Amino acid sequence: MTEKKSVTFRCDADLLEAIDKLGRERYPAKTPHGCDRSKILMEVLRLNIGALSDGSVILREPAKIRQHLSDNLDERIAEIIERKTQPLLSEIANIKASQASAIAQLRAELGELAA
């Protein structure tokens, strides 16, 4: 295991809120801000160092982070599917309601004709 060192820095409140929001989604914890900031910051730093270096700097990802991501994968996929399909389901419900109304109106008109 590599030696761990502490880093302290200041950031804007909106950036810290974004970090905490992402942290609450990926690494919820019973802390005043609702997440494990160390874990989310490590993930953000690792991914961005790799992206900003155009792949020339490769950092090995700790097993714990990989495990956490795979644990939440099913949940995250379900949330994405629900978010993408919700507008379609709403539209289908509106169409069904419109069809039911049209059928009721036709039945009423047919009933008047039969009378």
Short mmCIF file of C-alpha atoms in Angstrom, two decimals:
data_model
loop_
_atom_site.label_atom_id
_atom_site.label_comp_id
_atom_site.label_asym_id
_atom_site.label_seq_id
_atom_site.Cartn_x
_atom_site.Cartn_y
_atom_site.Cartn_z
CA MET A 1 0.00 0.00 0.00
CA THR A 2 1.27 3.47 -0.82
CA GLU A 3 1.92 6.11 1.77
CA LYS A 4 -0.98 8.55 2.15
CA LYS A 5 -0.43 12.25 2.69
CA SER A 6 -2.89 14.98 3.54
CA VAL A 7 -3.72 17.82 1.15
CA THR A 8 -5.65 20.91 2.18
CA PHE A 9 -7.06 23.44 -0.26
CA ARG A 10 -9.78 26.06 -0.49
CA CYS A 11 -12.57 26.00 -3.05
CA ASP A 12 -15.68 27.99 -3.84
CA ALA A 13 -18.89 27.06 -2.04
CA ASP A 14 -20.60 26.00 -5.29
CA LEU A 15 -17.75 23.62 -6.13
CA LEU A 16 -17.86 22.13 -2.63
CA GLU A 17 -21.63 21.67 -2.92
CA ALA A 18 -21.16 19.88 -6.25
CA ILE A 19 -18.53 17.62 -4.65
CA ASP A 20 -20.86 16.88 -1.73
CA LYS A 21 -23.82 16.21 -4.04
CA LEU A 22 -21.82 13.71 -6.08
CA GLY A 23 -20.37 12.30 -2.87
CA ARG A 24 -23.83 11.73 -1.39
CA GLU A 25 -24.77 9.77 -4.52
CA ARG A 26 -21.61 7.64 -4.64
CA TYR A 27 -20.27 7.56 -1.07
CA PRO A 28 -23.06 8.36 1.40
CA ALA A 29 -21.92 8.60 5.01
CA LYS A 30 -23.18 9.80 8.35
CA THR A 31 -21.26 13.08 8.27
CA PRO A 32 -22.50 16.67 8.49
CA HIS A 33 -22.26 16.96 4.68
CA GLY A 34 -23.68 13.46 4.06
CA CYS A 35 -20.76 11.83 2.27
CA ASP A 36 -17.20 10.56 2.51
CA ARG A 37 -15.40 13.52 0.98
CA SER A 38 -12.05 11.74 0.88
CA LYS A 39 -13.42 8.95 -1.32
CA ILE A 40 -15.25 11.21 -3.76
CA LEU A 41 -12.31 13.62 -4.02
CA MET A 42 -9.91 10.72 -4.67
CA GLU A 43 -12.18 9.42 -7.42
CA VAL A 44 -12.57 12.87 -8.99
CA LEU A 45 -8.83 13.52 -8.87
CA ARG A 46 -7.88 10.10 -10.30
CA LEU A 47 -10.35 10.35 -13.18
CA ASN A 48 -9.42 13.92 -14.04
CA ILE A 49 -5.68 13.38 -13.84
CA GLY A 50 -6.09 10.57 -16.37
CA ALA A 51 -8.33 12.71 -18.59
CA LEU A 52 -6.19 15.84 -18.42
CA SER A 53 -2.97 13.95 -19.17
CA ASP A 54 -4.42 12.46 -22.39
CA GLY A 55 -3.70 9.02 -20.97
CA SER A 56 0.01 9.60 -20.38
CA VAL A 57 -0.49 9.45 -16.60
CA ILE A 58 -2.25 6.31 -15.43
CA LEU A 59 -3.19 5.94 -11.77
CA ARG A 60 -4.19 2.55 -10.47
CA GLU A 61 -7.67 2.65 -9.02
CA PRO A 62 -8.04 1.20 -5.53
CA ALA A 63 -10.16 -1.96 -5.31
CA LYS A 64 -12.61 -0.34 -2.88
CA ILE A 65 -13.62 2.34 -5.39
CA ARG A 66 -14.07 -0.21 -8.17
CA GLN A 67 -16.21 -2.37 -5.88
CA HIS A 68 -18.37 0.59 -4.85
CA LEU A 69 -18.99 1.57 -8.45
CA SER A 70 -20.05 -1.95 -9.39
CA ASP A 71 -22.30 -2.16 -6.29
CA ASN A 72 -24.24 0.90 -7.42
CA LEU A 73 -24.25 0.07 -11.13
CA ASP A 74 -27.64 -1.70 -11.13
CA GLU A 75 -29.18 1.11 -9.10
CA ARG A 76 -27.72 3.78 -11.39
CA ILE A 77 -28.89 1.95 -14.54
CA ALA A 78 -32.41 1.63 -13.11
CA GLU A 79 -32.49 5.36 -12.31
CA ILE A 80 -31.36 6.25 -15.84
CA ILE A 81 -33.94 3.94 -17.42
CA GLU A 82 -36.69 5.39 -15.24
CA ARG A 83 -35.68 8.97 -16.04
CA LYS A 84 -35.56 8.25 -19.79
CA THR A 85 -38.82 6.29 -19.94
CA GLN A 86 -40.94 8.47 -17.64
CA PRO A 87 -41.86 11.01 -20.37
CA LEU A 88 -42.89 8.15 -22.69
CA LEU A 89 -45.00 6.52 -19.99
CA SER A 90 -46.71 9.84 -19.30
CA GLU A 91 -47.45 10.28 -22.99
CA ILE A 92 -48.87 6.74 -23.20
CA ALA A 93 -51.09 7.44 -20.18
CA ASN A 94 -52.38 10.62 -21.86
CA ILE A 95 -53.13 8.70 -25.07
CA LYS A 96 -54.99 5.99 -23.12
CA ALA A 97 -57.04 8.63 -21.29
CA SER A 98 -57.86 10.32 -24.60
CA GLN A 99 -58.87 6.99 -26.16
CA ALA A 100 -61.05 6.10 -23.16
CA SER A 101 -62.78 9.47 -23.46
CA ALA A 102 -63.35 8.97 -27.19
CA ILE A 103 -64.74 5.45 -26.61
CA ALA A 104 -67.12 6.74 -23.92
CA GLN A 105 -68.31 9.48 -26.26
CA LEU A 106 -68.89 6.97 -29.10
CA ARG A 107 -70.84 4.66 -26.76
CA ALA A 108 -73.00 7.56 -25.68
CA GLU A 109 -73.68 8.55 -29.31
CA LEU A 110 -74.46 4.93 -30.26
CA GLY A 111 -76.79 4.67 -27.28
CA GLU A 112 -78.66 7.76 -28.46
CA LEU A 113 -78.97 6.33 -31.97
CA ALA A 114 -80.31 3.02 -30.68
CA ALA A 115 -82.94 4.74 -28.57
#
